[in-house]
Coordinates of C-alpha atoms and ligand atoms in Angstrom, one line a residue:
M1 CA 0.0 0.0 0.0
L2 CA 1.4 3.4 -1.0
R3 CA 2.4 5.4 2.1
V4 CA 1.9 9.1 1.7
I5 CA 2.5 11.9 4.2
H6 CA 1.3 15.5 3.6
L7 CA 3.3 18.2 5.4
A8 CA 1.1 21.3 5.5
S9 CA 0.3 24.5 7.4
E10 CA -3.5 24.3 6.9
L11 CA -6.1 21.6 7.1
A12 CA -9.9 22.1 6.6
P13 CA -12.0 22.5 8.7
I14 CA -9.7 22.8 11.7
A15 CA -7.0 25.2 10.5
K16 CA -8.2 27.1 7.5
V17 CA -7.1 30.4 6.0
G18 CA -7.9 29.6 2.3
G19 CA -8.1 27.0 -0.4
L20 CA -4.9 25.3 0.7
A21 CA -6.8 23.9 3.7
D22 CA -9.6 22.5 1.6
V23 CA -7.1 20.9 -0.8
V24 CA -5.0 19.0 1.8
T25 CA -8.2 17.6 3.4
G26 CA -10.0 16.8 0.1
L27 CA -7.0 15.3 -1.6
S28 CA -6.1 13.2 1.4
K29 CA -9.7 11.8 1.8
E30 CA -9.8 10.8 -1.9
L31 CA -6.3 9.3 -1.9
I32 CA -7.4 7.1 1.0
A33 CA -10.6 6.2 -0.9
Q34 CA -8.4 5.1 -3.8
G35 CA -6.4 2.8 -1.6
A36 CA -3.4 4.9 -0.4
L37 CA -2.3 5.1 3.3
V38 CA -2.3 8.9 3.9
E39 CA -1.4 10.9 6.9
V40 CA -1.0 14.6 7.5
I41 CA 1.5 16.5 9.7
L42 CA 0.4 19.9 11.0
P43 CA 1.6 22.4 13.6
K44 CA -0.5 22.3 16.8
Y45 CA -1.9 25.8 16.6
D46 CA -3.6 27.1 19.7
C47 CA -6.3 28.6 17.4
M48 CA -7.3 25.4 15.7
L49 CA -10.9 24.1 15.9
L50 CA -10.2 21.1 18.1
D51 CA -13.9 20.1 18.3
D52 CA -13.5 18.7 14.8
V53 CA -10.6 16.5 15.8
E54 CA -11.7 13.0 16.9
D55 CA -9.8 11.1 19.6
L56 CA -7.1 13.7 20.1
H57 CA -4.3 12.3 22.3
I58 CA -0.5 12.4 22.8
E59 CA 1.5 10.1 20.5
A60 CA 5.0 11.0 21.7
Y61 CA 6.7 13.2 24.3
N62 CA 10.1 14.9 24.3
I63 CA 10.9 14.7 20.6
P64 CA 13.9 17.1 20.3
S65 CA 14.4 19.3 17.3
Y66 CA 17.3 21.7 16.6
L67 CA 16.9 25.4 17.0
D68 CA 19.5 28.1 17.3
G69 CA 22.3 26.0 18.6
T70 CA 20.2 24.1 21.1
W71 CA 17.5 21.3 21.1
V72 CA 13.9 22.1 21.7
S73 CA 11.4 19.6 23.0
N74 CA 8.2 18.8 21.0
T75 CA 5.1 16.9 21.9
I76 CA 3.5 15.0 19.1
W77 CA -0.3 14.7 19.2
T78 CA -2.5 12.7 17.0
G79 CA -6.2 12.5 16.1
R80 CA -8.5 12.1 13.1
V81 CA -10.0 14.8 11.0
L82 CA -12.9 13.7 8.7
G83 CA -11.4 10.2 8.7
V84 CA -7.8 11.3 8.0
R85 CA -5.0 10.5 10.6
V86 CA -3.3 13.8 11.5
Y87 CA -0.1 14.3 13.7
F88 CA 0.3 17.7 15.4
I89 CA 3.6 19.1 16.4
E90 CA 3.6 21.2 19.6
A91 CA 6.8 23.1 20.0
H92 CA 8.1 24.0 23.5
N93 CA 10.4 26.8 22.6
A94 CA 10.5 29.9 24.8
H95 CA 7.8 31.9 22.9
P96 CA 6.0 28.8 21.5
F97 CA 5.8 29.0 17.7
F98 CA 2.3 27.8 17.3
E99 CA 0.7 29.5 20.3
R100 CA 0.3 32.9 18.8
G101 CA -3.5 33.0 18.4
T102 CA -3.0 33.1 14.6
F103 CA -1.9 30.9 11.8
Y104 CA 0.3 33.4 9.9
G105 CA 1.4 37.0 10.3
C106 CA 4.0 36.8 13.0
P107 CA 7.4 38.5 12.4
D108 CA 9.2 35.2 12.8
D109 CA 6.9 33.2 10.3
I110 CA 10.0 32.0 8.4
T111 CA 11.5 30.6 11.5
R112 CA 8.2 29.1 12.7
F113 CA 7.6 27.1 9.6
S114 CA 11.3 26.2 8.9
Y115 CA 11.3 24.8 12.5
F116 CA 8.0 22.9 11.7
A117 CA 9.6 21.3 8.6
R118 CA 12.7 20.3 10.6
A119 CA 10.7 19.0 13.6
A120 CA 8.5 16.9 11.3
L121 CA 11.5 15.2 9.7
E122 CA 13.1 14.8 13.0
W123 CA 10.1 13.0 14.4
L124 CA 9.8 10.8 11.2
H125 CA 13.4 9.9 11.7
Q126 CA 13.3 9.3 15.4
S127 CA 10.2 7.1 15.1
H128 CA 11.9 5.1 12.3
R129 CA 9.0 5.7 9.8
S130 CA 9.4 4.6 6.2
I131 CA 7.3 6.4 3.6
D132 CA 6.9 6.4 -0.1
I133 CA 5.9 10.0 -0.8
L134 CA 6.4 13.1 1.2
H135 CA 4.0 15.7 -0.2
L136 CA 4.9 19.3 0.7
H137 CA 2.5 22.3 0.3
D138 CA 3.7 25.9 -0.3
W139 CA 6.7 27.7 1.1
Q140 CA 5.8 26.9 4.7
T141 CA 6.9 23.3 4.2
A142 CA 9.2 23.5 1.2
L143 CA 12.3 23.4 3.3
A144 CA 11.6 19.8 4.2
A145 CA 12.9 18.9 0.7
V146 CA 16.2 20.5 1.4
L147 CA 16.5 19.1 4.9
F148 CA 15.7 15.6 3.7
W149 CA 18.3 15.5 0.9
D150 CA 21.1 17.3 2.9
I151 CA 20.5 16.1 6.5
Y152 CA 18.0 13.3 6.9
Q153 CA 18.6 11.0 4.0
P154 CA 22.3 10.7 4.9
L155 CA 21.1 9.9 8.5
G156 CA 19.0 7.0 7.1
L157 CA 15.4 8.5 7.0
Q158 CA 13.5 6.4 4.4
I159 CA 11.4 8.6 2.1
G160 CA 10.9 7.4 -1.5
R161 CA 10.2 10.6 -3.4
I162 CA 9.2 14.2 -2.6
V163 CA 6.5 16.2 -4.3
F164 CA 6.1 19.9 -3.8
T165 CA 2.8 21.7 -4.7
L166 CA 2.7 25.4 -5.3
H167 CA -0.8 26.7 -4.3
N168 CA 0.0 30.4 -4.9
M169 CA 3.2 31.8 -6.4
E170 CA 2.5 35.2 -4.6
H171 CA 3.7 33.7 -1.3
Q172 CA 7.3 32.4 -1.5
G173 CA 8.8 32.7 2.0
R174 CA 11.8 35.1 1.6
G175 CA 14.3 35.1 4.5
S176 CA 18.0 35.4 5.3
T177 CA 20.8 33.0 5.5
E178 CA 20.5 33.3 9.3
D179 CA 17.0 31.9 9.1
L180 CA 18.5 28.7 7.6
S181 CA 21.3 28.6 10.0
K182 CA 18.8 28.8 12.9
I183 CA 17.5 25.4 12.0
G184 CA 20.8 23.8 11.3
L185 CA 21.6 24.4 7.6
D186 CA 24.7 26.3 6.6
G187 CA 22.9 29.4 5.3
R188 CA 25.7 30.7 3.1
K189 CA 26.0 27.4 1.2
Y190 CA 22.4 27.9 -0.1
L191 CA 22.8 31.5 -1.1
V192 CA 23.6 30.7 -4.8
Y193 CA 21.5 30.9 -7.9
D194 CA 21.1 27.2 -8.4
K195 CA 20.0 26.7 -4.8
L196 CA 17.9 29.0 -2.7
A197 CA 19.1 32.5 -3.6
D198 CA 16.1 34.6 -4.5
N199 CA 16.1 35.5 -8.2
D200 CA 15.1 39.1 -7.7
Y201 CA 16.8 39.8 -4.3
P202 CA 20.0 37.7 -4.4
A203 CA 20.9 38.5 -0.8
S204 CA 17.8 36.7 0.4
I205 CA 16.9 33.0 0.4
N206 CA 13.6 31.9 -1.1
L207 CA 12.0 28.8 0.5
A208 CA 9.6 28.1 -2.4
K209 CA 12.5 28.1 -4.8
G210 CA 14.2 25.5 -2.5
G211 CA 11.1 23.3 -2.9
I212 CA 11.3 23.6 -6.7
V213 CA 15.0 22.9 -6.9
Y214 CA 15.0 20.0 -4.4
A215 CA 11.7 18.1 -4.8
N216 CA 11.5 15.2 -7.3
A217 CA 8.3 16.7 -8.8
V218 CA 6.7 20.1 -8.6
T219 CA 3.0 20.6 -9.2
T220 CA 0.6 23.5 -9.2
V221 CA -3.1 23.6 -8.9
S222 CA -4.3 24.0 -12.5
P223 CA -2.8 23.4 -16.0
T224 CA -3.4 27.0 -17.1
Y225 CA -1.8 28.4 -14.0
A226 CA 1.2 26.0 -14.7
R227 CA 1.6 27.7 -18.1
E228 CA 1.1 31.3 -16.7
V229 CA 3.7 31.0 -14.0
Q230 CA 6.3 30.0 -16.5
Q231 CA 5.8 33.2 -18.4
D232 CA 7.5 36.4 -17.4
G233 CA 5.7 38.1 -14.5
G234 CA 3.4 35.2 -13.8
G235 CA 5.8 33.4 -11.6
H236 CA 6.4 36.4 -9.2
G237 CA 10.2 36.1 -9.9
L238 CA 10.3 32.3 -10.2
S239 CA 9.4 31.9 -13.9
T240 CA 13.0 31.2 -14.9
T241 CA 13.4 28.6 -12.2
L242 CA 10.2 26.9 -13.3
Q243 CA 11.4 27.0 -16.9
I244 CA 14.7 25.3 -15.9
Y245 CA 12.7 22.6 -14.0
A246 CA 9.9 22.4 -16.6
H247 CA 10.6 18.6 -17.0
K248 CA 9.4 18.0 -13.5
F249 CA 6.7 20.6 -13.3
S250 CA 3.0 20.1 -14.1
G251 CA -0.5 21.4 -13.3
I252 CA -3.2 19.2 -11.7
I253 CA -6.5 20.8 -11.2
N254 CA -7.9 20.9 -7.7
G255 CA -11.1 19.1 -6.8
L256 CA -13.8 19.8 -4.3
D257 CA -14.6 17.8 -1.3
T258 CA -18.1 16.9 -2.6
Q259 CA -19.1 15.3 0.7
Y260 CA -18.5 18.4 2.6
W261 CA -19.8 20.7 -0.1
D262 CA -23.1 19.1 -0.9
P263 CA -26.4 21.0 -1.0
A264 CA -28.2 17.7 -0.6
T265 CA -26.8 17.1 2.9
D266 CA -25.0 20.3 4.0
K267 CA -25.2 20.4 7.8
F268 CA -25.3 24.2 7.8
L269 CA -28.4 24.4 5.7
T270 CA -32.0 24.2 6.9
H271 CA -33.3 23.0 3.5
H272 CA -31.6 20.7 1.0
Y273 CA -31.7 20.2 -2.7
T274 CA -30.1 18.3 -5.6
I275 CA -30.1 18.6 -9.3
D276 CA -30.8 14.8 -9.4
D277 CA -34.3 15.7 -8.1
P278 CA -35.3 19.0 -9.7
S279 CA -38.4 19.2 -7.6
T280 CA -36.1 19.9 -4.6
L281 CA -34.8 23.1 -6.3
S282 CA -37.7 25.0 -4.7
N283 CA -35.7 24.6 -1.5
K284 CA -32.9 26.8 -3.0
K285 CA -35.6 29.5 -3.3
L286 CA -36.6 29.0 0.3
L287 CA -32.9 29.4 1.3
K288 CA -32.7 32.6 -0.7
T289 CA -35.7 34.1 1.1
S290 CA -34.4 33.0 4.5
L291 CA -31.0 34.6 3.7
Q292 CA -32.7 37.8 2.6
K293 CA -34.6 37.9 5.9
R294 CA -31.5 37.1 7.9
L295 CA -29.4 39.8 6.2
G296 CA -32.1 42.5 6.2
L297 CA -32.5 42.4 2.4
H298 CA -35.7 43.0 0.5
I299 CA -37.5 39.7 -0.3
T300 CA -37.5 39.6 -4.1
D301 CA -36.7 37.3 -6.9
A302 CA -34.2 39.7 -8.4
P303 CA -30.8 38.1 -9.0
L304 CA -28.7 37.7 -5.9
V305 CA -25.1 38.2 -6.8
A306 CA -22.6 36.9 -4.2
T307 CA -18.9 36.7 -3.6
I308 CA -17.0 35.0 -0.8
S309 CA -13.3 35.8 -0.8
R310 CA -10.2 36.9 0.9
L311 CA -10.1 40.6 0.1
V312 CA -6.6 41.1 -1.3
P313 CA -5.4 42.6 -4.6
Q314 CA -5.2 39.1 -6.2
K315 CA -9.0 38.8 -6.0
G316 CA -9.7 41.9 -8.0
V317 CA -11.1 44.0 -5.2
D318 CA -11.6 47.1 -7.4
L319 CA -13.6 45.0 -9.8
L320 CA -15.7 43.5 -7.0
E321 CA -16.6 47.0 -5.8
H322 CA -17.5 48.0 -9.4
A323 CA -19.6 44.9 -9.7
L324 CA -21.6 45.9 -6.6
F325 CA -22.6 49.2 -8.2
H326 CA -23.3 47.6 -11.5
T327 CA -25.5 44.9 -9.9
L328 CA -27.6 47.6 -8.2
K329 CA -27.9 49.4 -11.5
L330 CA -29.2 46.2 -13.1
G331 CA -31.7 45.7 -10.3
G332 CA -30.0 42.9 -8.4
Q333 CA -28.8 42.4 -4.8
F334 CA -25.2 42.0 -3.7
V335 CA -23.8 40.0 -0.9
L336 CA -20.1 39.9 0.0
V337 CA -18.5 37.8 2.7
G338 CA -14.8 38.6 2.9
S339 CA -12.0 39.0 5.3
S340 CA -8.8 41.0 4.7
P341 CA -5.4 41.1 6.3
I342 CA -4.9 44.5 4.7
T343 CA -6.1 47.4 6.8
S344 CA -6.7 49.9 4.0
I345 CA -8.9 47.3 2.1
R346 CA -10.8 46.4 5.2
D347 CA -11.5 50.1 6.0
H348 CA -12.6 50.7 2.4
F349 CA -15.1 47.9 2.5
A350 CA -16.2 48.8 6.0
A351 CA -17.1 52.3 4.6
L352 CA -19.1 50.6 1.8
K353 CA -20.8 48.4 4.4
A354 CA -21.9 51.5 6.3
Q355 CA -22.9 53.3 3.1
F356 CA -25.3 50.5 2.2
A357 CA -26.3 49.4 5.7
H358 CA -30.0 50.2 5.2
S359 CA -30.3 49.8 1.5
G360 CA -32.0 46.5 1.6
N361 CA -30.1 45.4 -1.5
V362 CA -26.5 45.1 -0.2
F363 CA -25.0 43.0 2.6
I364 CA -21.3 43.0 3.5
E365 CA -19.8 40.8 6.2
L366 CA -16.1 41.5 6.8
M367 CA -15.0 38.4 8.6
S368 CA -14.4 34.7 8.0
H369 CA -17.8 33.0 8.6
E370 CA -18.1 29.4 7.5
E371 CA -21.8 28.9 8.3
L372 CA -22.8 32.1 6.6
A373 CA -20.7 31.2 3.6
H374 CA -22.7 27.9 3.1
H375 CA -26.0 29.8 3.3
V376 CA -24.8 32.4 0.8
Y377 CA -23.5 29.8 -1.7
A378 CA -27.0 28.1 -1.5
A379 CA -29.0 31.3 -1.8
A380 CA -27.1 33.0 -4.5
D381 CA -28.2 33.1 -8.2
M382 CA -24.8 34.3 -9.5
F383 CA -21.3 34.1 -8.0
L384 CA -18.5 36.5 -8.9
V385 CA -14.8 35.7 -9.1
P386 CA -13.0 38.6 -10.9
S387 CA -9.5 37.5 -9.9
I388 CA -6.4 39.2 -11.3
F389 CA -4.7 35.8 -11.1
E390 CA -6.2 32.6 -9.7
P391 CA -4.1 29.4 -9.2
C392 CA -7.2 27.2 -9.2
G393 CA -10.0 28.8 -7.1
L394 CA -12.5 26.8 -5.2
T395 CA -15.3 29.2 -4.7
Q396 CA -16.4 28.9 -8.4
L397 CA -16.5 25.1 -7.9
I398 CA -18.6 25.4 -4.7
A399 CA -20.8 28.0 -6.3
M400 CA -21.6 25.7 -9.3
R401 CA -22.4 22.8 -7.1
Y402 CA -24.8 25.0 -5.1
G403 CA -26.5 26.3 -8.3
A404 CA -25.0 29.8 -8.2
I405 CA -23.8 30.6 -11.8
P406 CA -20.1 31.7 -11.8
I407 CA -19.1 34.9 -13.5
V408 CA -15.3 34.7 -13.7
R409 CA -12.3 36.3 -15.2
K410 CA -10.4 34.1 -17.7
T411 CA -7.3 33.3 -15.7
G412 CA -5.6 30.3 -14.1
G413 CA -7.9 27.6 -12.8
L414 CA -11.0 29.8 -13.5
S415 CA -10.2 29.4 -17.1
D416 CA -9.9 25.6 -16.7
T417 CA -13.2 25.1 -14.8
V418 CA -15.7 27.7 -16.1
T419 CA -16.8 27.7 -19.8
D420 CA -18.8 30.6 -21.1
F421 CA -22.4 29.7 -21.8
T422 CA -22.6 31.7 -25.0
Y423 CA -19.0 32.0 -26.2
P424 CA -17.3 28.7 -25.3
A425 CA -13.7 28.9 -26.3
D426 CA -13.8 25.1 -26.8
P427 CA -17.2 24.1 -28.4
S428 CA -16.8 20.6 -27.0
R429 CA -17.1 22.0 -23.5
Q430 CA -20.6 22.7 -22.2
G431 CA -21.2 26.2 -20.9
N432 CA -21.5 26.4 -17.1
G433 CA -21.0 30.2 -16.4
F434 CA -20.0 33.5 -17.8
V435 CA -16.4 34.4 -18.6
F436 CA -14.7 37.8 -19.3
N437 CA -11.1 38.5 -20.4
D438 CA -9.9 41.9 -19.3
A439 CA -9.4 43.1 -15.7
D440 CA -11.4 46.2 -16.3
T441 CA -14.8 47.6 -15.5
N442 CA -16.2 47.3 -19.0
A443 CA -15.5 43.6 -19.1
I444 CA -17.1 42.9 -15.7
E445 CA -20.1 45.0 -16.6
W446 CA -20.5 43.1 -19.9
A447 CA -20.4 39.7 -18.2
L448 CA -22.8 40.7 -15.4
S449 CA -25.2 42.3 -17.9
R450 CA -25.2 39.2 -20.1
A451 CA -25.9 37.0 -17.0
F452 CA -28.8 39.2 -16.0
A453 CA -30.2 39.3 -19.5
W454 CA -30.1 35.5 -19.9
R455 CA -31.8 34.9 -16.6
H456 CA -34.5 37.5 -17.3
D457 CA -35.2 36.8 -21.0
Q458 CA -34.5 33.1 -21.3
P459 CA -35.7 31.3 -18.2
A460 CA -35.6 27.8 -19.8
Q461 CA -32.1 28.4 -21.1
W462 CA -31.1 29.6 -17.6
D463 CA -32.5 26.4 -16.1
A464 CA -30.4 24.4 -18.5
L465 CA -27.3 26.4 -17.6
L466 CA -28.1 25.8 -13.9
A467 CA -28.3 22.1 -14.5
Q468 CA -25.0 22.1 -16.4
A469 CA -23.3 24.0 -13.6
M470 CA -24.7 21.8 -10.9
R471 CA -23.9 18.6 -12.7
A472 CA -20.2 19.5 -13.5
D473 CA -18.0 16.9 -12.0
N474 CA -15.4 18.8 -9.9
S475 CA -14.8 16.1 -7.4
W476 CA -11.4 14.9 -6.3
H477 CA -11.8 11.6 -8.1
T478 CA -9.9 12.5 -11.3
P479 CA -7.3 14.8 -9.7
A480 CA -6.5 12.2 -7.1
Q481 CA -5.9 9.7 -9.8
A482 CA -3.5 12.1 -11.4
Y483 CA -1.6 12.5 -8.2
L484 CA -1.5 8.8 -7.7
S485 CA -0.1 8.2 -11.2
L486 CA 2.5 11.0 -10.5
Y487 CA 3.5 9.3 -7.2
N488 CA 3.8 5.9 -8.9
S489 CA 5.7 7.2 -11.9
L490 CA 8.2 8.9 -9.5
L491 CA 8.7 5.7 -7.5
N492 CA 9.3 3.7 -10.7
T493 CA 12.1 6.0 -11.8
Ligands
LIG501 P1 -7.8 31.3 -1.7 O1 -7.2 30.0 -1.3 O2 -6.9 32.1 -2.6 O3 -8.3 32.1 -0.6 P2 -9.8 29.6 -3.0 O4 -11.0 30.0 -3.9 O5 -8.9 28.6 -3.4 O6 -9.1 31.0 -2.6 O7 -10.4 29.1 -1.6 C1 -11.2 29.9 -0.7 C2 -11.9 29.1 0.4 O8 -12.0 30.0 1.5 C3 -13.2 28.6 0.0 O9 -13.5 27.4 0.7 C4 -14.1 29.8 0.5 O10 -15.5 29.4 0.7 C5 -13.4 30.2 1.7 N1 -13.6 31.6 2.2 C6 -13.0 32.7 1.7 N2 -13.4 33.8 2.3 C7 -14.2 33.4 3.3 C8 -15.0 34.0 4.4 N3 -14.9 35.3 4.6 N4 -15.7 33.2 5.2 C9 -15.8 31.9 5.0 N5 -15.1 31.2 4.0 C10 -14.4 31.9 3.2

């Protein structure tokens, strides 16, 4: 049986900041369903939702890991999350790395996650584990590839092959040679172009680059994004490195955890529906009315346009704001659920929220709110994703499954998963949404206006579109097969 370990900084639903969390959980569950033995190693954050961890208990005490010329003790915990075995590393350093009340955003993030990578390998080594595939996710765990080949493989740790997945090239983990030295690597040795020296800032080390150079295979989360990041600019400084390693780089589209995201069974919904029984679709309408009541919106059949997103420049925040005004002009309602780590963006949307507080047609929630998100996906008629770039994007997949027609910009994984209803680029693909090319206000107005017109003028066609979107197979089944064949091909070479 293939033994796979994911090393990750997020895991849905217990430690989630964005799509990375959904991917690690969804992929793990499906790999298990397809016969692999899969486990996950995660930091033991104090802000995790421990209620969703079954049978949490201590696996090992006093596992020492190197930090700053000394050895720090770790406790290893274990439990099950949605059926997946997870190990949690609790670090006992002076200002404990994972007891900060937050997942990211500490001044010592580079050290926190470099330490995590080293402690994870140290524990695998000390517990004499033997695994086939170590799968690393994003810069937070990339250093494990370097640590394995340069420290732990010579010490006898048994790992067959290492896969590194880039979920978002915007975040690369830039640090200094001292950051590497802190966890026991000779920092200066890695500050060279063909190792970890940053391509744009050669005095810095770049952890994501280390993952690309040292892993046996590198993947990203959609075929189109894989092409985009190899082009100048798309790779946020790493395009040339990805071109050099093109032979081991590929894009595998993300899937959706279709058990968790299922309008037929969703535990957060008061009514359920499925496209397999169209008579249940009236429940979607009931959910729309109950959301309108809940959010203080007018009760109306006018199109409800929604977006659920981190509010950061990548997500096209200016376009989102423009879409709000255009939706109102077209007679629709607009609901936005978004959190932002950027104060100026948060303040800007807080002002918009205040401006429309009593309008009855706009609702803005500026926080992360899982239950509300489920209700919004179910209630919405249309769902906007105007990203400037989008590695894969999960919200458009969830929206389709919940019968909210996606309106997306043609970039990255949005381009791979949404096909325009009226202008399909590839006529063999059935339309399941609306797509626009340019990141400007004209383009988003055009797409929104087309969607409104179709819904109003062609109700039968709209129902056909709804059925196509809801029936789209975006499960993990096929992507997990692709990962399994990648793992097996690596082990056979
Ligand atoms: P990214 O990983 O770039 O944030 P994705 O589309 O890949 O974007 O994944 C976003 C995930 O986070 C989805 O599951 C989405 O429902 C969820 N999400 C984003 N913002 C919020 C929010 N404010 N409240 C609840 N869930 C959110």
